[in-house]
PDB file of C-alpha atoms in Angstrom:
ATOM      1  CA  UNK A   1      36.969 -36.661 -90.277  1.00  0.00           C
ATOM      2  CA  UNK A   2      33.628 -35.999 -88.585  1.00  0.00           C
ATOM      3  CA  UNK A   3      34.684 -32.413 -87.896  1.00  0.00           C
ATOM      4  CA  UNK A   4      35.622 -31.803 -91.540  1.00  0.00           C
ATOM      5  CA  UNK A   5      32.424 -33.390 -92.841  1.00  0.00           C
ATOM      6  CA  UNK A   6      30.398 -31.272 -90.419  1.00  0.00           C
ATOM      7  CA  UNK A   7      32.297 -28.163 -91.529  1.00  0.00           C
ATOM      8  CA  UNK A   8      31.321 -28.759 -95.171  1.00  0.00           C
ATOM      9  CA  UNK A   9      27.762 -29.550 -94.095  1.00  0.00           C
ATOM     10  CA  UNK A  10      27.490 -26.319 -92.121  1.00  0.00           C
ATOM     11  CA  UNK A  11      29.072 -24.202 -94.877  1.00  0.00           C
ATOM     12  CA  UNK A  12      26.374 -25.250 -97.354  1.00  0.00           C
ATOM     13  CA  UNK A  13      23.597 -24.793 -94.815  1.00  0.00           C
ATOM     14  CA  UNK A  14      24.750 -21.335 -93.786  1.00  0.00           C
ATOM     15  CA  UNK A  15      25.178 -20.019 -97.322  1.00  0.00           C
ATOM     16  CA  UNK A  16      22.139 -21.660 -98.957  1.00  0.00           C
ATOM     17  CA  UNK A  17      19.911 -22.948 -96.150  1.00  0.00           C
ATOM     18  CA  UNK A  18      20.042 -26.410 -97.760  1.00  0.00           C
ATOM     19  CA  UNK A  19      20.749 -29.687 -95.970  1.00  0.00           C
ATOM     20  CA  UNK A  20      23.158 -31.292 -98.421  1.00  0.00           C
ATOM     21  CA  UNK A  21      22.627 -35.012 -97.889  1.00  0.00           C
ATOM     22  CA  UNK A  22      25.110 -35.736-100.695  1.00  0.00           C
ATOM     23  CA  UNK A  23      28.043 -34.370 -98.675  1.00  0.00           C
ATOM     24  CA  UNK A  24      29.118 -37.848 -97.582  1.00  0.00           C
ATOM     25  CA  UNK A  25      29.370 -38.987-101.200  1.00  0.00           C
ATOM     26  CA  UNK A  26      32.318 -36.641-101.774  1.00  0.00           C
ATOM     27  CA  UNK A  27      34.117 -38.326 -98.871  1.00  0.00           C
ATOM     28  CA  UNK A  28      33.903 -41.714-100.600  1.00  0.00           C
ATOM     29  CA  UNK A  29      34.635 -40.372-104.089  1.00  0.00           C
ATOM     30  CA  UNK A  30      37.736 -38.478-102.921  1.00  0.00           C
ATOM     31  CA  UNK A  31      39.139 -41.551-101.181  1.00  0.00           C
ATOM     32  CA  UNK A  32      38.447 -43.910-104.090  1.00  0.00           C
ATOM     33  CA  UNK A  33      39.980 -41.486-106.575  1.00  0.00           C
ATOM     34  CA  UNK A  34      43.120 -41.333-104.420  1.00  0.00           C
ATOM     35  CA  UNK A  35      43.191 -45.131-104.327  1.00  0.00           C
ATOM     36  CA  UNK A  36      43.008 -45.282-108.113  1.00  0.00           C
ATOM     37  CA  UNK A  37      45.656 -42.657-108.782  1.00  0.00           C
ATOM     38  CA  UNK A  38      48.107 -43.698-106.071  1.00  0.00           C
ATOM     39  CA  UNK A  39      47.719 -47.456-105.632  1.00  0.00           C
ATOM     40  CA  UNK A  40      46.534 -48.503-109.102  1.00  0.00           C
ATOM     41  CA  UNK A  41      48.159 -45.999-111.466  1.00  0.00           C
ATOM     42  CA  UNK A  42      51.133 -45.568-109.074  1.00  0.00           C
ATOM     43  CA  UNK A  43      51.200 -41.783-109.224  1.00  0.00           C
ATOM     44  CA  UNK A  44      53.128 -39.992-106.458  1.00  0.00           C
ATOM     45  CA  UNK A  45      51.047 -39.422-103.331  1.00  0.00           C
ATOM     46  CA  UNK A  46      51.091 -35.617-103.516  1.00  0.00           C
ATOM     47  CA  UNK A  47      50.069 -35.584-107.191  1.00  0.00           C
ATOM     48  CA  UNK A  48      47.361 -38.195-106.560  1.00  0.00           C
ATOM     49  CA  UNK A  49      46.034 -36.160-103.636  1.00  0.00           C
ATOM     50  CA  UNK A  50      45.858 -32.954-105.679  1.00  0.00           C
ATOM     51  CA  UNK A  51      44.282 -34.684-108.694  1.00  0.00           C
ATOM     52  CA  UNK A  52      41.613 -36.327-106.542  1.00  0.00           C
ATOM     53  CA  UNK A  53      40.876 -33.039-104.803  1.00  0.00           C
ATOM     54  CA  UNK A  54      40.662 -31.113-108.067  1.00  0.00           C
ATOM     55  CA  UNK A  55      38.307 -33.625-109.698  1.00  0.00           C
ATOM     56  CA  UNK A  56      36.001 -33.646-106.668  1.00  0.00           C
ATOM     57  CA  UNK A  57      35.893 -29.847-106.503  1.00  0.00           C
ATOM     58  CA  UNK A  58      35.050 -29.647-110.227  1.00  0.00           C
ATOM     59  CA  UNK A  59      32.290 -32.244-109.826  1.00  0.00           C
ATOM     60  CA  UNK A  60      30.872 -30.311-106.869  1.00  0.00           C
ATOM     61  CA  UNK A  61      30.922 -27.055-108.831  1.00  0.00           C
ATOM     62  CA  UNK A  62      29.232 -28.617-111.872  1.00  0.00           C
ATOM     63  CA  UNK A  63      26.518 -30.206-109.752  1.00  0.00           C
ATOM     64  CA  UNK A  64      25.911 -26.886-108.057  1.00  0.00           C
ATOM     65  CA  UNK A  65      25.782 -24.939-111.315  1.00  0.00           C
ATOM     66  CA  UNK A  66      23.432 -27.225-113.229  1.00  0.00           C
ATOM     67  CA  UNK A  67      21.356 -28.948-110.524  1.00  0.00           C
ATOM     68  CA  UNK A  68      21.584 -27.608-106.976  1.00  0.00           C
ATOM     69  CA  UNK A  69      21.609 -23.844-107.519  1.00  0.00           C
ATOM     70  CA  UNK A  70      18.625 -23.964-109.930  1.00  0.00           C
ATOM     71  CA  UNK A  71      16.831 -26.214-107.424  1.00  0.00           C
ATOM     72  CA  UNK A  72      17.339 -23.648-104.675  1.00  0.00           C
ATOM     73  CA  UNK A  73      15.723 -20.965-106.833  1.00  0.00           C
ATOM     74  CA  UNK A  74      12.821 -23.013-108.195  1.00  0.00           C
ATOM     75  CA  UNK A  75      11.897 -25.574-105.542  1.00  0.00           C
ATOM     76  CA  UNK A  76      10.721 -25.407-101.931  1.00  0.00           C
ATOM     77  CA  UNK A  77      13.267 -26.464 -99.269  1.00  0.00           C
ATOM     78  CA  UNK A  78      11.845 -29.989 -99.080  1.00  0.00           C
ATOM     79  CA  UNK A  79      12.318 -30.492-102.811  1.00  0.00           C
ATOM     80  CA  UNK A  80      15.925 -29.304-102.643  1.00  0.00           C
ATOM     81  CA  UNK A  81      16.697 -31.776 -99.868  1.00  0.00           C
ATOM     82  CA  UNK A  82      15.191 -34.617-101.886  1.00  0.00           C
ATOM     83  CA  UNK A  83      17.433 -33.711-104.817  1.00  0.00           C
ATOM     84  CA  UNK A  84      20.529 -34.029-102.625  1.00  0.00           C
ATOM     85  CA  UNK A  85      19.251 -37.417-101.395  1.00  0.00           C
ATOM     86  CA  UNK A  86      18.844 -38.454-105.027  1.00  0.00           C
ATOM     87  CA  UNK A  87      22.370 -37.268-105.812  1.00  0.00           C
ATOM     88  CA  UNK A  88      23.689 -39.402-102.948  1.00  0.00           C
ATOM     89  CA  UNK A  89      22.000 -42.451-104.487  1.00  0.00           C
ATOM     90  CA  UNK A  90      23.352 -41.474-107.916  1.00  0.00           C
ATOM     91  CA  UNK A  91      26.904 -41.270-106.534  1.00  0.00           C
ATOM     92  CA  UNK A  92      26.496 -44.691-104.926  1.00  0.00           C
ATOM     93  CA  UNK A  93      25.463 -46.146-108.270  1.00  0.00           C
ATOM     94  CA  UNK A  94      28.341 -44.510-110.132  1.00  0.00           C
ATOM     95  CA  UNK A  95      30.936 -45.637-107.576  1.00  0.00           C
ATOM     96  CA  UNK A  96      29.475 -49.176-107.651  1.00  0.00           C
ATOM     97  CA  UNK A  97      29.906 -49.286-111.429  1.00  0.00           C
ATOM     98  CA  UNK A  98      33.381 -47.741-111.333  1.00  0.00           C
ATOM     99  CA  UNK A  99      34.943 -49.508-108.342  1.00  0.00           C
ATOM    100  CA  UNK A 100      32.659 -52.441-107.591  1.00  0.00           C
ATOM    101  CA  UNK A 101      31.179 -53.529-104.270  1.00  0.00           C
ATOM    102  CA  UNK A 102      34.387 -54.584-102.531  1.00  0.00           C
ATOM    103  CA  UNK A 103      35.788 -52.389 -99.730  1.00  0.00           C
ATOM    104  CA  UNK A 104      38.970 -50.383-100.269  1.00  0.00           C
ATOM    105  CA  UNK A 105      41.586 -49.123 -97.852  1.00  0.00           C
ATOM    106  CA  UNK A 106      44.253 -46.553 -98.638  1.00  0.00           C
ATOM    107  CA  UNK A 107      47.895 -46.960 -97.753  1.00  0.00           C
ATOM    108  CA  UNK A 108      49.013 -44.794 -94.787  1.00  0.00           C
ATOM    109  CA  UNK A 109      50.768 -41.630 -95.906  1.00  0.00           C
ATOM    110  CA  UNK A 110      53.948 -42.386 -93.942  1.00  0.00           C
ATOM    111  CA  UNK A 111      54.227 -46.139 -93.549  1.00  0.00           C
ATOM    112  CA  UNK A 112      52.245 -48.649 -91.519  1.00  0.00           C
ATOM    113  CA  UNK A 113      54.486 -49.027 -88.447  1.00  0.00           C
ATOM    114  CA  UNK A 114      52.663 -47.311 -85.551  1.00  0.00           C
ATOM    115  CA  UNK A 115      54.195 -44.626 -83.355  1.00  0.00           C
ATOM    116  CA  UNK A 116      54.870 -45.470 -79.721  1.00  0.00           C
ATOM    117  CA  UNK A 117      54.274 -42.804 -77.103  1.00  0.00           C
ATOM    118  CA  UNK A 118      54.646 -43.746 -73.410  1.00  0.00           C
ATOM    119  CA  UNK A 119      53.653 -47.318 -74.173  1.00  0.00           C
ATOM    120  CA  UNK A 120      50.684 -46.361 -76.347  1.00  0.00           C
ATOM    121  CA  UNK A 121      50.616 -47.171 -80.050  1.00  0.00           C
ATOM    122  CA  UNK A 122      49.231 -44.616 -82.491  1.00  0.00           C
ATOM    123  CA  UNK A 123      48.612 -45.208 -86.210  1.00  0.00           C
ATOM    124  CA  UNK A 124      50.947 -43.274 -88.466  1.00  0.00           C
ATOM    125  CA  UNK A 125      47.950 -41.643 -90.118  1.00  0.00           C
ATOM    126  CA  UNK A 126      46.890 -39.908 -86.885  1.00  0.00           C
ATOM    127  CA  UNK A 127      49.315 -36.932 -87.133  1.00  0.00           C
ATOM    128  CA  UNK A 128      48.313 -36.411 -90.766  1.00  0.00           C
ATOM    129  CA  UNK A 129      44.631 -36.381 -89.865  1.00  0.00           C
ATOM    130  CA  UNK A 130      45.035 -34.052 -86.919  1.00  0.00           C
ATOM    131  CA  UNK A 131      47.482 -31.729 -88.685  1.00  0.00           C
ATOM    132  CA  UNK A 132      45.426 -31.459 -91.863  1.00  0.00           C
ATOM    133  CA  UNK A 133      42.277 -30.754 -89.862  1.00  0.00           C
ATOM    134  CA  UNK A 134      43.983 -27.924 -88.002  1.00  0.00           C
ATOM    135  CA  UNK A 135      45.334 -26.460 -91.254  1.00  0.00           C
ATOM    136  CA  UNK A 136      41.930 -26.601 -92.962  1.00  0.00           C
ATOM    137  CA  UNK A 137      40.120 -25.086 -89.983  1.00  0.00           C
ATOM    138  CA  UNK A 138      42.619 -22.218 -89.708  1.00  0.00           C
ATOM    139  CA  UNK A 139      42.557 -21.641 -93.471  1.00  0.00           C
ATOM    140  CA  UNK A 140      38.754 -21.606 -93.552  1.00  0.00           C
ATOM    141  CA  UNK A 141      38.600 -19.215 -90.600  1.00  0.00           C
ATOM    142  CA  UNK A 142      41.060 -16.865 -92.292  1.00  0.00           C
ATOM    143  CA  UNK A 143      39.217 -16.958 -95.617  1.00  0.00           C
ATOM    144  CA  UNK A 144      35.816 -16.356 -94.033  1.00  0.00           C
ATOM    145  CA  UNK A 145      36.964 -13.605 -91.691  1.00  0.00           C
ATOM    146  CA  UNK A 146      39.744 -11.796 -93.543  1.00  0.00           C
ATOM    147  CA  UNK A 147      39.070 -11.986 -97.289  1.00  0.00           C
ATOM    148  CA  UNK A 148      36.513 -10.365 -99.585  1.00  0.00           C
ATOM    149  CA  UNK A 149      35.452 -13.797-100.806  1.00  0.00           C
ATOM    150  CA  UNK A 150      34.786 -14.893 -97.240  1.00  0.00           C
ATOM    151  CA  UNK A 151      32.867 -11.724 -96.479  1.00  0.00           C
ATOM    152  CA  UNK A 152      30.704 -12.332 -99.555  1.00  0.00           C
ATOM    153  CA  UNK A 153      29.958 -15.872 -98.379  1.00  0.00           C
ATOM    154  CA  UNK A 154      29.044 -14.597 -94.927  1.00  0.00           C
ATOM    155  CA  UNK A 155      26.826 -11.908 -96.449  1.00  0.00           C
ATOM    156  CA  UNK A 156      24.976 -14.553 -98.472  1.00  0.00           C
ATOM    157  CA  UNK A 157      24.486 -16.609 -95.321  1.00  0.00           C
ATOM    158  CA  UNK A 158      22.887 -13.616 -93.600  1.00  0.00           C
ATOM    159  CA  UNK A 159      20.542 -12.396 -96.343  1.00  0.00           C
ATOM    160  CA  UNK A 160      20.557 -13.305-100.041  1.00  0.00           C
ATOM    161  CA  UNK A 161      18.518 -10.287-101.123  1.00  0.00           C
ATOM    162  CA  UNK A 162      20.650  -7.788 -99.224  1.00  0.00           C
ATOM    163  CA  UNK A 163      23.853  -9.404-100.511  1.00  0.00           C
ATOM    164  CA  UNK A 164      22.587  -9.132-104.096  1.00  0.00           C
ATOM    165  CA  UNK A 165      21.700  -5.472-103.582  1.00  0.00           C
ATOM    166  CA  UNK A 166      25.286  -4.867-102.428  1.00  0.00           C
ATOM    167  CA  UNK A 167      26.590  -6.215-105.735  1.00  0.00           C
ATOM    168  CA  UNK A 168      27.439  -9.770-104.628  1.00  0.00           C
ATOM    169  CA  UNK A 169      26.817 -12.488-107.199  1.00  0.00           C
ATOM    170  CA  UNK A 170      24.779 -14.835-104.993  1.00  0.00           C
ATOM    171  CA  UNK A 171      24.665 -17.554-107.658  1.00  0.00           C
ATOM    172  CA  UNK A 172      28.446 -17.578-107.941  1.00  0.00           C
ATOM    173  CA  UNK A 173      28.852 -17.686-104.164  1.00  0.00           C
ATOM    174  CA  UNK A 174      26.443 -20.613-103.963  1.00  0.00           C
ATOM    175  CA  UNK A 175      28.419 -22.571-106.543  1.00  0.00           C
ATOM    176  CA  UNK A 176      31.664 -21.702-104.756  1.00  0.00           C
ATOM    177  CA  UNK A 177      30.270 -22.901-101.428  1.00  0.00           C
ATOM    178  CA  UNK A 178      29.298 -26.278-102.907  1.00  0.00           C
ATOM    179  CA  UNK A 179      32.719 -26.620-104.558  1.00  0.00           C
ATOM    180  CA  UNK A 180      34.557 -25.821-101.302  1.00  0.00           C
ATOM    181  CA  UNK A 181      32.348 -28.208 -99.332  1.00  0.00           C
ATOM    182  CA  UNK A 182      32.996 -30.968-101.881  1.00  0.00           C
ATOM    183  CA  UNK A 183      36.739 -30.371-101.545  1.00  0.00           C
ATOM    184  CA  UNK A 184      36.570 -30.520 -97.745  1.00  0.00           C
ATOM    185  CA  UNK A 185      34.619 -33.772 -97.973  1.00  0.00           C
ATOM    186  CA  UNK A 186      37.186 -35.257-100.358  1.00  0.00           C
ATOM    187  CA  UNK A 187      40.051 -34.323 -98.037  1.00  0.00           C
ATOM    188  CA  UNK A 188      38.213 -35.944 -95.125  1.00  0.00           C
ATOM    189  CA  UNK A 189      37.842 -39.144 -97.135  1.00  0.00           C
ATOM    190  CA  UNK A 190      41.475 -39.209 -98.198  1.00  0.00           C
ATOM    191  CA  UNK A 191      42.602 -38.654 -94.607  1.00  0.00           C
ATOM    192  CA  UNK A 192      40.392 -41.332 -93.090  1.00  0.00           C
ATOM    193  CA  UNK A 193      40.883 -43.834 -95.937  1.00  0.00           C
ATOM    194  CA  UNK A 194      44.001 -45.432 -94.387  1.00  0.00           C
ATOM    195  CA  UNK A 195      42.110 -45.950 -91.094  1.00  0.00           C
ATOM    196  CA  UNK A 196      38.686 -47.084 -92.315  1.00  0.00           C
ATOM    197  CA  UNK A 197      37.716 -49.294 -95.215  1.00  0.00           C
ATOM    198  CA  UNK A 198      35.471 -47.502 -97.700  1.00  0.00           C
ATOM    199  CA  UNK A 199      33.060 -48.826-100.299  1.00  0.00           C
ATOM    200  CA  UNK A 200      30.466 -47.544-102.717  1.00  0.00           C
ATOM    201  CA  UNK A 201      27.583 -47.165-100.246  1.00  0.00           C
ATOM    202  CA  UNK A 202      29.489 -45.490 -97.413  1.00  0.00           C
ATOM    203  CA  UNK A 203      28.424 -41.955 -98.314  1.00  0.00           C
ATOM    204  CA  UNK A 204      25.106 -42.206 -96.469  1.00  0.00           C
ATOM    205  CA  UNK A 205      26.825 -43.031 -93.182  1.00  0.00           C
ATOM    206  CA  UNK A 206      29.188 -40.064 -93.558  1.00  0.00           C
ATOM    207  CA  UNK A 207      26.293 -37.720 -94.376  1.00  0.00           C
ATOM    208  CA  UNK A 208      24.450 -38.951 -91.285  1.00  0.00           C
ATOM    209  CA  UNK A 209      27.554 -38.416 -89.152  1.00  0.00           C
ATOM    210  CA  UNK A 210      27.991 -34.891 -90.503  1.00  0.00           C
ATOM    211  CA  UNK A 211      24.358 -34.061 -89.807  1.00  0.00           C
ATOM    212  CA  UNK A 212      24.630 -35.394 -86.238  1.00  0.00           C
ATOM    213  CA  UNK A 213      27.830 -33.429 -85.656  1.00  0.00           C
ATOM    214  CA  UNK A 214      26.212 -30.202 -86.864  1.00  0.00           C
ATOM    215  CA  UNK A 215      23.221 -30.906 -84.654  1.00  0.00           C
ATOM    216  CA  UNK A 216      25.489 -31.345 -81.644  1.00  0.00           C
ATOM    217  CA  UNK A 217      27.663 -28.277 -82.251  1.00  0.00           C
ATOM    218  CA  UNK A 218      25.236 -26.062 -84.150  1.00  0.00           C
ATOM    219  CA  UNK A 219      25.745 -24.348 -87.497  1.00  0.00           C
ATOM    220  CA  UNK A 220      25.451 -20.766 -86.241  1.00  0.00           C
ATOM    221  CA  UNK A 221      29.159 -20.382 -85.432  1.00  0.00           C
ATOM    222  CA  UNK A 222      32.267 -21.445 -87.334  1.00  0.00           C
ATOM    223  CA  UNK A 223      33.626 -23.661 -84.559  1.00  0.00           C
ATOM    224  CA  UNK A 224      30.302 -25.282 -83.644  1.00  0.00           C
ATOM    225  CA  UNK A 225      30.456 -28.008 -86.320  1.00  0.00           C
ATOM    226  CA  UNK A 226      34.096 -28.701 -85.469  1.00  0.00           C
ATOM    227  CA  UNK A 227      33.292 -29.177 -81.782  1.00  0.00           C
ATOM    228  CA  UNK A 228      30.314 -31.316 -82.740  1.00  0.00           C
ATOM    229  CA  UNK A 229      32.434 -33.493 -85.033  1.00  0.00           C
ATOM    230  CA  UNK A 230      35.151 -34.024 -82.420  1.00  0.00           C
ATOM    231  CA  UNK A 231      32.516 -34.739 -79.767  1.00  0.00           C
ATOM    232  CA  UNK A 232      30.858 -37.327 -81.994  1.00  0.00           C
ATOM    233  CA  UNK A 233      34.219 -38.948 -82.687  1.00  0.00           C
ATOM    234  CA  UNK A 234      34.988 -39.202 -78.982  1.00  0.00           C
TER     235      UNK A 234
END
């Protein structure tokens, strides 16, 4: 979870130069949406997962289009950071109104009976967390290194003006980066929800963890945040 949060943190920072303090809010929102769809409305797990992910990505894209991207163009870096801190507080207020102050915990994806391996007990959620993290990391690496979309994101992270001169829509790439980061945060929340209890004000702790992980591993390389997140977890 720390590695995924750090990956979304670093993606935003590399493309826009912004420290997105609201990244942890998407972790909580994704998990609470999954709780509502799967454990309250009794939707199938796969459908609940996809619906929660889609809603979070749309929210991230809308915030980027109407608030964050204009802030990047019109405000100094310090002002942009303060806006993300305000958005984190806004998310905490919305989740408090929607879900209340009590903690929530998701059901494990494949039952609650732990796995036994050479006398050690592992939670059933552990393979899901590890497997999903590997899939996301590989998918992100492939997109960034092998696709035109990924090349455009990397170009924006190097130089906005040069990318624009080469015909890249920097505004669109910025919105896309926020949407992808929101989706990664939501997946992290849904994966860790069966292991940790989550409540309305947990986003700040996840944002802090993501920032620490990026600081440990560095944002210059793709694998730096992942190493930093795993190191922080250990």
